[in-house]
JSON list of C-alpha atoms in Angstrom, two decimals:
[
{"chain": "A", "resi": 1, "resn": "MET", "atom": "CA", "xyz": [-0.07, 0.06, 0.05]},
{"chain": "A", "resi": 2, "resn": "LYS", "atom": "CA", "xyz": [1.21, 3.53, -0.88]},
{"chain": "A", "resi": 3, "resn": "SER", "atom": "CA", "xyz": [1.83, 5.78, 2.40]},
{"chain": "A", "resi": 4, "resn": "ASN", "atom": "CA", "xyz": [-0.27, 8.59, 0.40]},
{"chain": "A", "resi": 5, "resn": "ASP", "atom": "CA", "xyz": [-3.21, 6.09, -0.24]},
{"chain": "A", "resi": 6, "resn": "ASN", "atom": "CA", "xyz": [-6.37, 7.34, 1.85]},
{"chain": "A", "resi": 7, "resn": "THR", "atom": "CA", "xyz": [-8.25, 4.01, 1.49]},
{"chain": "A", "resi": 8, "resn": "PRO", "atom": "CA", "xyz": [-8.65, 2.25, 4.99]},
{"chain": "A", "resi": 9, "resn": "SER", "atom": "CA", "xyz": [-6.23, -0.82, 5.74]},
{"chain": "A", "resi": 10, "resn": "HIS", "atom": "CA", "xyz": [-7.66, -4.38, 7.29]},
{"chain": "A", "resi": 11, "resn": "LEU", "atom": "CA", "xyz": [-4.68, -3.82, 9.58]},
{"chain": "A", "resi": 12, "resn": "SER", "atom": "CA", "xyz": [-6.14, -1.17, 11.72]},
{"chain": "A", "resi": 13, "resn": "LEU", "atom": "CA", "xyz": [-9.14, -3.00, 11.99]},
{"chain": "A", "resi": 14, "resn": "LEU", "atom": "CA", "xyz": [-7.28, -6.25, 12.96]},
{"chain": "A", "resi": 15, "resn": "LEU", "atom": "CA", "xyz": [-5.45, -4.57, 15.56]},
{"chain": "A", "resi": 16, "resn": "ILE", "atom": "CA", "xyz": [-8.44, -3.25, 17.39]},
{"chain": "A", "resi": 17, "resn": "ALA", "atom": "CA", "xyz": [-10.41, -6.56, 17.08]},
{"chain": "A", "resi": 18, "resn": "GLY", "atom": "CA", "xyz": [-6.91, -8.52, 18.20]},
{"chain": "A", "resi": 19, "resn": "ALA", "atom": "CA", "xyz": [-6.34, -6.31, 21.16]},
{"chain": "A", "resi": 20, "resn": "LEU", "atom": "CA", "xyz": [-10.21, -6.79, 22.47]},
{"chain": "A", "resi": 21, "resn": "SER", "atom": "CA", "xyz": [-9.52, -10.33, 21.92]},
{"chain": "A", "resi": 22, "resn": "PHE", "atom": "CA", "xyz": [-6.01, -10.64, 23.44]},
{"chain": "A", "resi": 23, "resn": "GLY", "atom": "CA", "xyz": [-7.10, -8.47, 26.58]},
{"chain": "A", "resi": 24, "resn": "LEU", "atom": "CA", "xyz": [-9.71, -11.34, 27.21]},
{"chain": "A", "resi": 25, "resn": "PHE", "atom": "CA", "xyz": [-7.53, -14.05, 26.65]},
{"chain": "A", "resi": 26, "resn": "VAL", "atom": "CA", "xyz": [-4.97, -12.73, 28.92]},
{"chain": "A", "resi": 27, "resn": "PHE", "atom": "CA", "xyz": [-7.40, -12.57, 31.61]},
{"chain": "A", "resi": 28, "resn": "ALA", "atom": "CA", "xyz": [-8.91, -16.03, 31.09]},
{"chain": "A", "resi": 29, "resn": "LEU", "atom": "CA", "xyz": [-5.28, -17.30, 31.58]},
{"chain": "A", "resi": 30, "resn": "ILE", "atom": "CA", "xyz": [-4.96, -15.59, 34.80]},
{"chain": "A", "resi": 31, "resn": "VAL", "atom": "CA", "xyz": [-8.19, -17.27, 35.80]},
{"chain": "A", "resi": 32, "resn": "LEU", "atom": "CA", "xyz": [-7.07, -20.54, 34.67]},
{"chain": "A", "resi": 33, "resn": "PHE", "atom": "CA", "xyz": [-3.81, -19.91, 37.02]},
{"chain": "A", "resi": 34, "resn": "LEU", "atom": "CA", "xyz": [-5.99, -19.27, 39.71]},
{"chain": "A", "resi": 35, "resn": "ILE", "atom": "CA", "xyz": [-8.07, -22.20, 39.16]},
{"chain": "A", "resi": 36, "resn": "THR", "atom": "CA", "xyz": [-5.35, -24.49, 39.15]},
{"chain": "A", "resi": 37, "resn": "LYS", "atom": "CA", "xyz": [-4.11, -23.14, 42.64]},
{"chain": "A", "resi": 38, "resn": "GLY", "atom": "CA", "xyz": [-7.18, -24.08, 44.80]},
{"chain": "A", "resi": 39, "resn": "ASP", "atom": "CA", "xyz": [-9.67, -26.68, 45.49]},
{"chain": "A", "resi": 40, "resn": "TRP", "atom": "CA", "xyz": [-11.91, -25.71, 42.27]},
{"chain": "A", "resi": 41, "resn": "LYS", "atom": "CA", "xyz": [-15.00, -27.68, 41.34]},
{"chain": "A", "resi": 42, "resn": "PHE", "atom": "CA", "xyz": [-16.53, -28.62, 38.07]},
{"chain": "A", "resi": 43, "resn": "GLU", "atom": "CA", "xyz": [-20.38, -28.76, 38.66]},
{"chain": "A", "resi": 44, "resn": "LEU", "atom": "CA", "xyz": [-23.40, -27.27, 37.97]},
{"chain": "A", "resi": 45, "resn": "THR", "atom": "CA", "xyz": [-24.75, -24.82, 40.03]},
{"chain": "A", "resi": 46, "resn": "PRO", "atom": "CA", "xyz": [-27.78, -22.19, 40.18]},
{"chain": "A", "resi": 47, "resn": "LEU", "atom": "CA", "xyz": [-25.34, -19.42, 39.60]},
{"chain": "A", "resi": 48, "resn": "THR", "atom": "CA", "xyz": [-23.36, -21.20, 36.69]},
{"chain": "A", "resi": 49, "resn": "VAL", "atom": "CA", "xyz": [-26.47, -22.22, 34.82]},
{"chain": "A", "resi": 50, "resn": "ILE", "atom": "CA", "xyz": [-27.90, -18.55, 35.15]},
{"chain": "A", "resi": 51, "resn": "ALA", "atom": "CA", "xyz": [-24.62, -17.10, 33.99]},
{"chain": "A", "resi": 52, "resn": "SER", "atom": "CA", "xyz": [-24.08, -19.44, 31.19]},
{"chain": "A", "resi": 53, "resn": "ILE", "atom": "CA", "xyz": [-27.65, -18.85, 29.89]},
{"chain": "A", "resi": 54, "resn": "GLY", "atom": "CA", "xyz": [-27.18, -15.15, 30.25]},
{"chain": "A", "resi": 55, "resn": "ALA", "atom": "CA", "xyz": [-23.90, -15.35, 28.58]},
{"chain": "A", "resi": 56, "resn": "ILE", "atom": "CA", "xyz": [-25.07, -17.39, 25.49]},
{"chain": "A", "resi": 57, "resn": "SER", "atom": "CA", "xyz": [-28.31, -15.37, 24.85]},
{"chain": "A", "resi": 58, "resn": "ILE", "atom": "CA", "xyz": [-25.95, -12.51, 24.40]},
{"chain": "A", "resi": 59, "resn": "LEU", "atom": "CA", "xyz": [-24.36, -14.42, 21.44]},
{"chain": "A", "resi": 60, "resn": "PRO", "atom": "CA", "xyz": [-27.50, -13.54, 19.09]},
{"chain": "A", "resi": 61, "resn": "ALA", "atom": "CA", "xyz": [-27.33, -9.88, 19.98]},
{"chain": "A", "resi": 62, "resn": "SER", "atom": "CA", "xyz": [-23.80, -9.78, 19.11]},
{"chain": "A", "resi": 63, "resn": "PHE", "atom": "CA", "xyz": [-24.72, -10.78, 15.58]},
{"chain": "A", "resi": 64, "resn": "ILE", "atom": "CA", "xyz": [-27.73, -8.87, 15.07]},
{"chain": "A", "resi": 65, "resn": "VAL", "atom": "CA", "xyz": [-27.13, -5.42, 16.86]},
{"chain": "A", "resi": 66, "resn": "PRO", "atom": "CA", "xyz": [-23.90, -4.79, 14.64]},
{"chain": "A", "resi": 67, "resn": "ILE", "atom": "CA", "xyz": [-26.01, -5.65, 11.58]},
{"chain": "A", "resi": 68, "resn": "PHE", "atom": "CA", "xyz": [-28.51, -2.90, 12.25]},
{"chain": "A", "resi": 69, "resn": "VAL", "atom": "CA", "xyz": [-26.17, -0.47, 13.22]},
{"chain": "A", "resi": 70, "resn": "SER", "atom": "CA", "xyz": [-24.06, -0.73, 10.15]},
{"chain": "A", "resi": 71, "resn": "ARG", "atom": "CA", "xyz": [-27.19, -0.69, 7.93]},
{"chain": "A", "resi": 72, "resn": "ASN", "atom": "CA", "xyz": [-28.43, 2.69, 9.63]},
{"chain": "A", "resi": 73, "resn": "THR", "atom": "CA", "xyz": [-25.22, 4.00, 9.95]},
{"chain": "A", "resi": 74, "resn": "ALA", "atom": "CA", "xyz": [-24.18, 3.35, 6.16]},
{"chain": "A", "resi": 75, "resn": "LYS", "atom": "CA", "xyz": [-27.96, 4.92, 5.21]},
{"chain": "A", "resi": 76, "resn": "MET", "atom": "CA", "xyz": [-27.14, 8.16, 7.40]},
{"chain": "A", "resi": 77, "resn": "LEU", "atom": "CA", "xyz": [-23.44, 8.54, 5.60]},
{"chain": "A", "resi": 78, "resn": "GLY", "atom": "CA", "xyz": [-24.79, 7.60, 2.06]},
{"chain": "A", "resi": 79, "resn": "GLN", "atom": "CA", "xyz": [-27.50, 10.41, 2.39]},
{"chain": "A", "resi": 80, "resn": "ALA", "atom": "CA", "xyz": [-24.92, 12.82, 3.99]},
{"chain": "A", "resi": 81, "resn": "LEU", "atom": "CA", "xyz": [-22.49, 12.41, 0.93]},
{"chain": "A", "resi": 82, "resn": "THR", "atom": "CA", "xyz": [-22.95, 14.37, -2.23]},
{"chain": "A", "resi": 83, "resn": "PRO", "atom": "CA", "xyz": [-23.17, 12.68, -5.62]},
{"chain": "A", "resi": 84, "resn": "GLU", "atom": "CA", "xyz": [-19.43, 13.53, -6.50]},
{"chain": "A", "resi": 85, "resn": "GLN", "atom": "CA", "xyz": [-18.32, 12.23, -2.89]},
{"chain": "A", "resi": 86, "resn": "LYS", "atom": "CA", "xyz": [-20.32, 9.03, -3.70]},
{"chain": "A", "resi": 87, "resn": "LYS", "atom": "CA", "xyz": [-18.40, 8.42, -7.17]},
{"chain": "A", "resi": 88, "resn": "ASP", "atom": "CA", "xyz": [-15.02, 9.25, -5.16]},
{"chain": "A", "resi": 89, "resn": "THR", "atom": "CA", "xyz": [-13.89, 5.63, -3.92]},
{"chain": "A", "resi": 90, "resn": "SER", "atom": "CA", "xyz": [-11.69, 6.38, -1.37]},
{"chain": "A", "resi": 91, "resn": "VAL", "atom": "CA", "xyz": [-14.18, 8.56, 0.43]},
{"chain": "A", "resi": 92, "resn": "VAL", "atom": "CA", "xyz": [-16.74, 5.92, 0.33]},
{"chain": "A", "resi": 93, "resn": "ALA", "atom": "CA", "xyz": [-14.28, 3.19, 1.56]},
{"chain": "A", "resi": 94, "resn": "ARG", "atom": "CA", "xyz": [-13.29, 5.47, 4.58]},
{"chain": "A", "resi": 95, "resn": "SER", "atom": "CA", "xyz": [-16.89, 6.00, 5.18]},
{"chain": "A", "resi": 96, "resn": "ALA", "atom": "CA", "xyz": [-17.47, 2.18, 5.07]},
{"chain": "A", "resi": 97, "resn": "MET", "atom": "CA", "xyz": [-14.30, 1.43, 7.40]},
{"chain": "A", "resi": 98, "resn": "ARG", "atom": "CA", "xyz": [-15.84, 3.78, 10.11]},
{"chain": "A", "resi": 99, "resn": "VAL", "atom": "CA", "xyz": [-19.00, 1.61, 9.76]},
{"chain": "A", "resi": 100, "resn": "LEU", "atom": "CA", "xyz": [-16.98, -1.83, 9.65]},
{"chain": "A", "resi": 101, "resn": "GLN", "atom": "CA", "xyz": [-15.07, -0.69, 12.54]},
{"chain": "A", "resi": 102, "resn": "SER", "atom": "CA", "xyz": [-18.09, 0.41, 14.75]},
{"chain": "A", "resi": 103, "resn": "SER", "atom": "CA", "xyz": [-19.89, -2.91, 13.84]},
{"chain": "A", "resi": 104, "resn": "THR", "atom": "CA", "xyz": [-16.86, -4.76, 15.00]},
{"chain": "A", "resi": 105, "resn": "VAL", "atom": "CA", "xyz": [-16.20, -3.40, 18.09]},
{"chain": "A", "resi": 106, "resn": "ILE", "atom": "CA", "xyz": [-20.13, -3.68, 18.88]},
{"chain": "A", "resi": 107, "resn": "ARG", "atom": "CA", "xyz": [-19.93, -7.41, 18.22]},
{"chain": "A", "resi": 108, "resn": "PHE", "atom": "CA", "xyz": [-16.59, -7.98, 20.28]},
{"chain": "A", "resi": 109, "resn": "ALA", "atom": "CA", "xyz": [-17.64, -5.80, 22.98]},
{"chain": "A", "resi": 110, "resn": "LEU", "atom": "CA", "xyz": [-21.14, -7.86, 23.43]},
{"chain": "A", "resi": 111, "resn": "ILE", "atom": "CA", "xyz": [-19.04, -10.99, 23.39]},
{"chain": "A", "resi": 112, "resn": "GLU", "atom": "CA", "xyz": [-16.12, -9.88, 25.58]},
{"chain": "A", "resi": 113, "resn": "GLY", "atom": "CA", "xyz": [-19.05, -8.62, 28.28]},
{"chain": "A", "resi": 114, "resn": "ALA", "atom": "CA", "xyz": [-20.43, -11.90, 28.48]},
{"chain": "A", "resi": 115, "resn": "ALA", "atom": "CA", "xyz": [-16.97, -13.61, 28.59]},
{"chain": "A", "resi": 116, "resn": "ILE", "atom": "CA", "xyz": [-15.71, -11.48, 31.64]},
{"chain": "A", "resi": 117, "resn": "PHE", "atom": "CA", "xyz": [-18.89, -12.02, 33.24]},
{"chain": "A", "resi": 118, "resn": "LEU", "atom": "CA", "xyz": [-18.42, -15.87, 33.20]},
{"chain": "A", "resi": 119, "resn": "LEU", "atom": "CA", "xyz": [-14.83, -15.64, 34.14]},
{"chain": "A", "resi": 120, "resn": "VAL", "atom": "CA", "xyz": [-15.71, -13.52, 37.31]},
{"chain": "A", "resi": 121, "resn": "VAL", "atom": "CA", "xyz": [-18.56, -15.98, 38.13]},
{"chain": "A", "resi": 122, "resn": "SER", "atom": "CA", "xyz": [-15.92, -18.75, 37.75]},
{"chain": "A", "resi": 123, "resn": "LEU", "atom": "CA", "xyz": [-13.81, -16.90, 40.16]},
{"chain": "A", "resi": 124, "resn": "ILE", "atom": "CA", "xyz": [-16.77, -16.20, 42.99]},
{"chain": "A", "resi": 125, "resn": "GLU", "atom": "CA", "xyz": [-17.78, -19.71, 42.54]},
{"chain": "A", "resi": 126, "resn": "GLN", "atom": "CA", "xyz": [-14.63, -21.36, 42.26]},
{"chain": "A", "resi": 127, "resn": "ASN", "atom": "CA", "xyz": [-16.27, -23.47, 39.56]},
{"chain": "A", "resi": 128, "resn": "PHE", "atom": "CA", "xyz": [-14.23, -24.38, 36.18]},
{"chain": "A", "resi": 129, "resn": "LEU", "atom": "CA", "xyz": [-17.51, -24.85, 34.20]},
{"chain": "A", "resi": 130, "resn": "PRO", "atom": "CA", "xyz": [-18.04, -21.02, 33.68]},
{"chain": "A", "resi": 131, "resn": "TRP", "atom": "CA", "xyz": [-14.65, -20.89, 32.53]},
{"chain": "A", "resi": 132, "resn": "CYS", "atom": "CA", "xyz": [-14.98, -23.15, 29.65]},
{"chain": "A", "resi": 133, "resn": "VAL", "atom": "CA", "xyz": [-17.82, -21.52, 28.60]},
{"chain": "A", "resi": 134, "resn": "ALA", "atom": "CA", "xyz": [-16.14, -18.38, 28.62]},
{"chain": "A", "resi": 135, "resn": "VAL", "atom": "CA", "xyz": [-13.29, -19.78, 26.58]},
{"chain": "A", "resi": 136, "resn": "ALA", "atom": "CA", "xyz": [-15.68, -21.16, 24.12]},
{"chain": "A", "resi": 137, "resn": "LEU", "atom": "CA", "xyz": [-16.86, -17.35, 23.47]},
{"chain": "A", "resi": 138, "resn": "ILE", "atom": "CA", "xyz": [-13.31, -16.10, 23.45]},
{"chain": "A", "resi": 139, "resn": "ALA", "atom": "CA", "xyz": [-12.44, -18.70, 20.60]},
{"chain": "A", "resi": 140, "resn": "LEU", "atom": "CA", "xyz": [-15.60, -17.42, 18.85]},
{"chain": "A", "resi": 141, "resn": "MET", "atom": "CA", "xyz": [-14.45, -13.69, 19.29]},
{"chain": "A", "resi": 142, "resn": "ILE", "atom": "CA", "xyz": [-11.14, -15.08, 17.60]},
{"chain": "A", "resi": 143, "resn": "SER", "atom": "CA", "xyz": [-12.86, -16.81, 14.88]},
{"chain": "A", "resi": 144, "resn": "GLN", "atom": "CA", "xyz": [-14.62, -13.36, 14.04]},
{"chain": "A", "resi": 145, "resn": "LEU", "atom": "CA", "xyz": [-11.19, -11.59, 13.58]},
{"chain": "A", "resi": 146, "resn": "PRO", "atom": "CA", "xyz": [-11.56, -9.55, 10.43]},
{"chain": "A", "resi": 147, "resn": "PHE", "atom": "CA", "xyz": [-8.81, -10.90, 7.91]},
{"chain": "A", "resi": 148, "resn": "LYS", "atom": "CA", "xyz": [-8.15, -9.60, 4.75]},
{"chain": "A", "resi": 149, "resn": "GLY", "atom": "CA", "xyz": [-10.57, -11.54, 2.67]},
{"chain": "A", "resi": 150, "resn": "ARG", "atom": "CA", "xyz": [-13.39, -10.98, 5.24]},
{"chain": "A", "resi": 151, "resn": "PHE", "atom": "CA", "xyz": [-12.71, -7.25, 5.43]},
{"chain": "A", "resi": 152, "resn": "GLU", "atom": "CA", "xyz": [-12.75, -6.57, 2.01]},
{"chain": "A", "resi": 153, "resn": "GLU", "atom": "CA", "xyz": [-15.86, -8.13, 1.37]},
{"chain": "A", "resi": 154, "resn": "ALA", "atom": "CA", "xyz": [-17.34, -6.55, 4.06]},
{"chain": "A", "resi": 155, "resn": "ILE", "atom": "CA", "xyz": [-16.23, -2.83, 2.83]},
{"chain": "A", "resi": 156, "resn": "ALA", "atom": "CA", "xyz": [-17.55, -3.56, -0.52]},
{"chain": "A", "resi": 157, "resn": "ALA", "atom": "CA", "xyz": [-20.82, -4.71, 0.68]},
{"chain": "A", "resi": 158, "resn": "ILE", "atom": "CA", "xyz": [-21.27, -1.31, 2.94]},
{"chain": "A", "resi": 159, "resn": "SER", "atom": "CA", "xyz": [-19.72, 0.85, 0.26]},
{"chain": "A", "resi": 160, "resn": "GLU", "atom": "CA", "xyz": [-22.50, -0.52, -2.07]},
{"chain": "A", "resi": 161, "resn": "ARG", "atom": "CA", "xyz": [-25.04, 0.50, 0.56]},
{"chain": "A", "resi": 162, "resn": "ILE", "atom": "CA", "xyz": [-23.61, 3.89, 1.19]},
{"chain": "A", "resi": 163, "resn": "ARG", "atom": "CA", "xyz": [-23.32, 4.43, -2.58]},
{"chain": "A", "resi": 164, "resn": "ASP", "atom": "CA", "xyz": [-27.34, 3.44, -2.68]},
{"chain": "A", "resi": 165, "resn": "ALA", "atom": "CA", "xyz": [-28.59, 5.20, -0.03]},
{"chain": "A", "resi": 166, "resn": "LYS", "atom": "CA", "xyz": [-30.92, 8.24, -0.85]}
]
């Protein structure tokens, strides 16, 4: 990429998403270290069930809410751009990047909140089961990292939505 190129790079979004995932991963490792230090159990308690159901119920929202946010934001940005600006691919791509960044942060924040809640429950109850569910959520976050192919597809789709907005 040229240094004077104004189109967004997938590396900046990958860095943001990676930082959100990495921080949670480190916290999970710290909790795992604490788990191995004490007398921990692996059982289904009422708090574990409530916390797990609550965290898992966040998953659909973590995929649905960013879609609505990105659609509405892309439409608003598209309406704010002039027809000349809509023809400029770098302006549209930068706008699409803002939309994608917002939706990615929202998705990761929802999953991160649920995982942190489970890790805290794991510490409070000294129960290994909520930790396992939290690790599954962390794996989901890592699987959602916006690598180049996924990034380019999303930017193209959002850019088209911005250009089509009236």
